[in-house]
């Protein structure tokens, strides 16, 4: 499971439409998620009502993530950034996609991978989609018998253990929901984790995401 506190806020929290099936595979235990993948996500922040779409490169082997926000022409004054999270160095780079200005910010949260922890609680198993395009998934949480509510729920595919959706809550209030899609195994270009030369003289303050 992953609790990445993104500098930008986030993505469609719409529920996934599912069709239960009686012939679902038996539950054995949490699956093992891929260590490296690329794709896209949509993160939705329920406290602000804001959402963001981004291309993502995820490298658990080296504890690093690169997030490239996608441009939305209908959002006036919006600035778009590239984020490079380097957890082994506990630092994050924020790069303005247009001007290449760079901020270097110390990370305060330790590495928390996108996976299903061994001590997770099984919640449900079902198929997504309709006839002919079903994808079997499992739903897990950090719910424990002594606790009334879970603070994390993750949906992962049965076949390859790719993340489908993760939701975090705090004090029984939903904080963020993340949907993953178009994922592909591996890292096509490892250089995306290397900050540009403008980061050699990076500022220490985070840049705001609005120009006006």
Tab-separated table of C-alpha atoms in Angstrom:
chain	number	residue	atom	x	y	z
A	1	UNK	CA	0.000	0.000	0.000
A	2	UNK	CA	1.161	3.505	-0.636
A	3	UNK	CA	0.561	6.829	1.024
A	4	UNK	CA	2.330	9.220	-1.269
A	5	UNK	CA	1.555	12.765	-0.103
A	6	UNK	CA	1.536	14.386	-3.519
A	7	UNK	CA	2.355	18.051	-3.921
A	8	UNK	CA	-0.570	18.251	-6.301
A	9	UNK	CA	-4.066	17.119	-5.428
A	10	UNK	CA	-6.134	14.889	-7.277
A	11	UNK	CA	-8.255	12.301	-9.103
A	12	UNK	CA	-11.566	10.914	-9.852
A	13	UNK	CA	-12.919	9.101	-6.850
A	14	UNK	CA	-15.703	7.465	-8.793
A	15	UNK	CA	-16.521	3.941	-7.708
A	16	UNK	CA	-15.613	1.089	-10.035
A	17	UNK	CA	-18.645	-0.699	-11.478
A	18	UNK	CA	-18.327	-4.372	-10.673
A	19	UNK	CA	-20.189	-7.539	-11.426
A	20	UNK	CA	-19.914	-10.298	-8.813
A	21	UNK	CA	-19.234	-13.783	-10.135
A	22	UNK	CA	-19.791	-17.121	-8.485
A	23	UNK	CA	-16.800	-18.712	-10.233
A	24	UNK	CA	-14.157	-16.312	-8.872
A	25	UNK	CA	-10.744	-17.772	-8.063
A	26	UNK	CA	-10.208	-18.908	-4.458
A	27	UNK	CA	-8.507	-16.491	-2.083
A	28	UNK	CA	-5.001	-17.656	-1.154
A	29	UNK	CA	-3.448	-14.483	0.261
A	30	UNK	CA	-2.218	-11.039	-0.813
A	31	UNK	CA	-0.621	-11.016	-4.244
A	32	UNK	CA	2.877	-9.684	-4.969
A	33	UNK	CA	2.746	-6.405	-6.905
A	34	UNK	CA	5.177	-5.553	-9.752
A	35	UNK	CA	8.244	-3.623	-8.641
A	36	UNK	CA	8.496	-1.474	-11.762
A	37	UNK	CA	5.750	-0.156	-14.000
A	38	UNK	CA	4.640	2.851	-16.015
A	39	UNK	CA	1.158	4.134	-16.690
A	40	UNK	CA	-1.318	6.806	-15.682
A	41	UNK	CA	-3.322	7.684	-12.624
A	42	UNK	CA	-6.062	10.022	-11.525
A	43	UNK	CA	-5.905	11.249	-7.918
A	44	UNK	CA	-8.891	12.895	-6.251
A	45	UNK	CA	-8.593	14.922	-3.052
A	46	UNK	CA	-11.950	14.841	-1.283
A	47	UNK	CA	-11.121	17.723	1.060
A	48	UNK	CA	-10.536	20.204	-1.766
A	49	UNK	CA	-12.577	18.637	-4.557
A	50	UNK	CA	-9.596	18.961	-6.890
A	51	UNK	CA	-8.314	16.290	-9.200
A	52	UNK	CA	-5.206	15.719	-11.294
A	53	UNK	CA	-4.267	13.326	-14.070
A	54	UNK	CA	-0.669	12.299	-14.578
A	55	UNK	CA	1.704	9.922	-16.310
A	56	UNK	CA	3.614	7.881	-13.730
A	57	UNK	CA	6.857	5.895	-13.642
A	58	UNK	CA	7.120	3.686	-10.553
A	59	UNK	CA	10.369	2.043	-9.445
A	60	UNK	CA	10.127	0.174	-6.144
A	61	UNK	CA	13.577	-1.385	-6.601
A	62	UNK	CA	15.185	2.033	-6.171
A	63	UNK	CA	12.343	3.637	-4.196
A	64	UNK	CA	11.547	6.393	-6.640
A	65	UNK	CA	8.516	7.752	-8.484
A	66	UNK	CA	8.202	10.234	-11.312
A	67	UNK	CA	4.877	12.032	-11.849
A	68	UNK	CA	4.202	14.169	-14.948
A	69	UNK	CA	0.975	16.159	-14.668
A	70	UNK	CA	-1.176	16.184	-17.773
A	71	UNK	CA	-2.196	19.522	-19.259
A	72	UNK	CA	-5.844	20.538	-19.056
A	73	UNK	CA	-6.588	23.428	-21.409
A	74	UNK	CA	-9.894	24.201	-19.717
A	75	UNK	CA	-8.167	25.156	-16.435
A	76	UNK	CA	-7.186	28.869	-16.531
A	77	UNK	CA	-3.993	30.043	-14.808
A	78	UNK	CA	-2.981	26.438	-14.069
A	79	UNK	CA	0.717	25.576	-13.891
A	80	UNK	CA	1.781	22.016	-14.597
A	81	UNK	CA	4.666	20.297	-12.918
A	82	UNK	CA	6.880	17.262	-13.068
A	83	UNK	CA	7.611	15.637	-9.699
A	84	UNK	CA	10.555	13.332	-9.021
A	85	UNK	CA	10.390	11.543	-5.663
A	86	UNK	CA	13.709	10.001	-4.580
A	87	UNK	CA	13.031	8.217	-1.306
A	88	UNK	CA	16.528	6.806	-0.840
A	89	UNK	CA	17.727	10.428	-0.716
A	90	UNK	CA	14.496	11.622	0.985
A	91	UNK	CA	14.082	14.479	-1.468
A	92	UNK	CA	11.490	15.559	-4.029
A	93	UNK	CA	12.069	17.771	-7.079
A	94	UNK	CA	9.245	19.921	-8.439
A	95	UNK	CA	9.884	21.138	-11.998
A	96	UNK	CA	7.717	23.638	-13.870
A	97	UNK	CA	7.046	21.967	-17.229
A	98	UNK	CA	7.046	25.304	-19.092
A	99	UNK	CA	9.834	27.339	-17.501
A	100	UNK	CA	11.891	24.422	-16.081
A	101	UNK	CA	12.138	26.249	-12.749
A	102	UNK	CA	12.949	23.768	-10.007
A	103	UNK	CA	12.271	23.358	-6.294
A	104	UNK	CA	13.993	20.829	-4.052
A	105	UNK	CA	11.915	19.738	-1.065
A	106	UNK	CA	12.842	17.350	1.750
A	107	UNK	CA	10.493	14.379	2.052
A	108	UNK	CA	8.964	13.717	5.462
A	109	UNK	CA	7.173	10.435	4.673
A	110	UNK	CA	9.168	7.213	4.336
A	111	UNK	CA	8.877	4.988	1.280
A	112	UNK	CA	5.533	3.175	1.135
A	113	UNK	CA	5.164	1.028	-1.999
A	114	UNK	CA	2.084	0.356	-4.080
A	115	UNK	CA	1.426	-3.174	-2.914
A	116	UNK	CA	-0.741	-5.313	-0.637
A	117	UNK	CA	0.929	-5.785	2.776
A	118	UNK	CA	1.077	-9.334	4.117
A	119	UNK	CA	-1.051	-8.399	7.127
A	120	UNK	CA	-3.877	-6.930	5.026
A	121	UNK	CA	-7.483	-8.003	5.552
A	122	UNK	CA	-9.324	-9.583	2.618
A	123	UNK	CA	-12.518	-7.664	1.814
A	124	UNK	CA	-13.934	-8.880	-1.500
A	125	UNK	CA	-13.224	-10.479	-4.867
A	126	UNK	CA	-15.065	-9.698	-8.093
A	127	UNK	CA	-14.884	-9.043	-11.832
A	128	UNK	CA	-14.746	-5.544	-13.370
A	129	UNK	CA	-16.622	-4.926	-16.582
A	130	UNK	CA	-19.157	-6.859	-18.613
A	131	UNK	CA	-19.176	-10.102	-20.623
A	132	UNK	CA	-15.994	-10.614	-22.610
A	133	UNK	CA	-13.897	-7.944	-20.910
A	134	UNK	CA	-13.895	-9.074	-17.301
A	135	UNK	CA	-10.884	-8.393	-15.085
A	136	UNK	CA	-10.751	-10.274	-11.799
A	137	UNK	CA	-9.631	-8.211	-8.815
A	138	UNK	CA	-9.290	-8.522	-5.074
A	139	UNK	CA	-10.021	-5.844	-2.506
A	140	UNK	CA	-7.885	-5.572	0.631
A	141	UNK	CA	-7.779	-3.189	3.584
A	142	UNK	CA	-5.919	-2.466	6.813
A	143	UNK	CA	-9.073	-3.137	8.846
A	144	UNK	CA	-8.496	-5.009	12.085
A	145	UNK	CA	-11.068	-6.543	14.487
A	146	UNK	CA	-10.286	-4.047	17.244
A	147	UNK	CA	-10.695	-1.045	14.924
A	148	UNK	CA	-14.055	0.144	13.685
A	149	UNK	CA	-12.999	1.586	10.333
A	150	UNK	CA	-10.231	0.898	7.835
A	151	UNK	CA	-7.918	3.735	6.784
A	152	UNK	CA	-6.762	2.125	3.518
A	153	UNK	CA	-8.559	0.069	0.871
A	154	UNK	CA	-6.707	-1.240	-2.169
A	155	UNK	CA	-8.013	-3.003	-5.270
A	156	UNK	CA	-5.471	-5.109	-7.195
A	157	UNK	CA	-5.788	-7.376	-10.241
A	158	UNK	CA	-5.692	-11.102	-9.619
A	159	UNK	CA	-3.555	-12.018	-12.629
A	160	UNK	CA	-0.565	-9.716	-12.261
A	161	UNK	CA	-1.318	-7.782	-9.047
A	162	UNK	CA	-1.450	-4.379	-10.733
A	163	UNK	CA	-3.048	-1.592	-8.667
A	164	UNK	CA	-6.533	-0.583	-9.795
A	165	UNK	CA	-7.657	1.786	-7.047
A	166	UNK	CA	-6.522	2.892	-3.592
A	167	UNK	CA	-8.452	4.982	-1.064
A	168	UNK	CA	-7.148	6.547	2.141
A	169	UNK	CA	-9.250	7.899	4.977
A	170	UNK	CA	-8.464	9.908	8.086
A	171	UNK	CA	-10.822	10.190	11.059
A	172	UNK	CA	-13.534	8.388	9.062
A	173	UNK	CA	-13.345	11.039	6.330
A	174	UNK	CA	-12.133	10.120	2.847
A	175	UNK	CA	-8.993	12.052	1.974
A	176	UNK	CA	-7.692	10.728	-1.358
A	177	UNK	CA	-8.724	8.205	-3.985
A	178	UNK	CA	-6.363	7.084	-6.743
A	179	UNK	CA	-7.312	5.173	-9.896
A	180	UNK	CA	-4.612	3.476	-12.006
A	181	UNK	CA	-4.898	2.593	-15.684
A	182	UNK	CA	-2.936	1.776	-18.868
A	183	UNK	CA	-0.135	0.201	-16.811
A	184	UNK	CA	2.812	-1.520	-18.489
A	185	UNK	CA	5.551	-3.570	-16.867
A	186	UNK	CA	9.048	-2.104	-16.585
A	187	UNK	CA	10.674	1.315	-16.996
A	188	UNK	CA	11.125	2.408	-20.623
A	189	UNK	CA	13.465	5.320	-19.802
A	190	UNK	CA	15.347	5.313	-16.462
A	191	UNK	CA	16.485	8.891	-17.167
A	192	UNK	CA	13.064	10.234	-16.166
A	193	UNK	CA	14.230	9.903	-12.556
A	194	UNK	CA	17.180	12.256	-13.157
A	195	UNK	CA	16.390	15.902	-12.309
A	196	UNK	CA	17.191	18.440	-15.072
A	197	UNK	CA	20.225	20.715	-14.837
A	198	UNK	CA	18.055	23.589	-13.603
A	199	UNK	CA	17.678	21.694	-10.319
A	200	UNK	CA	21.345	22.301	-9.518
A	201	UNK	CA	20.270	25.751	-8.324
A	202	UNK	CA	16.851	24.724	-7.044
A	203	UNK	CA	14.860	26.854	-4.642
A	204	UNK	CA	13.861	25.451	-1.267
A	205	UNK	CA	10.206	26.527	-1.444
A	206	UNK	CA	7.435	24.718	-3.209
A	207	UNK	CA	6.026	26.513	-6.266
A	208	UNK	CA	2.336	27.409	-6.333
A	209	UNK	CA	0.172	25.771	-8.976
A	210	UNK	CA	-1.733	28.886	-10.083
A	211	UNK	CA	-0.323	31.875	-11.993
A	212	UNK	CA	-3.216	34.260	-11.398
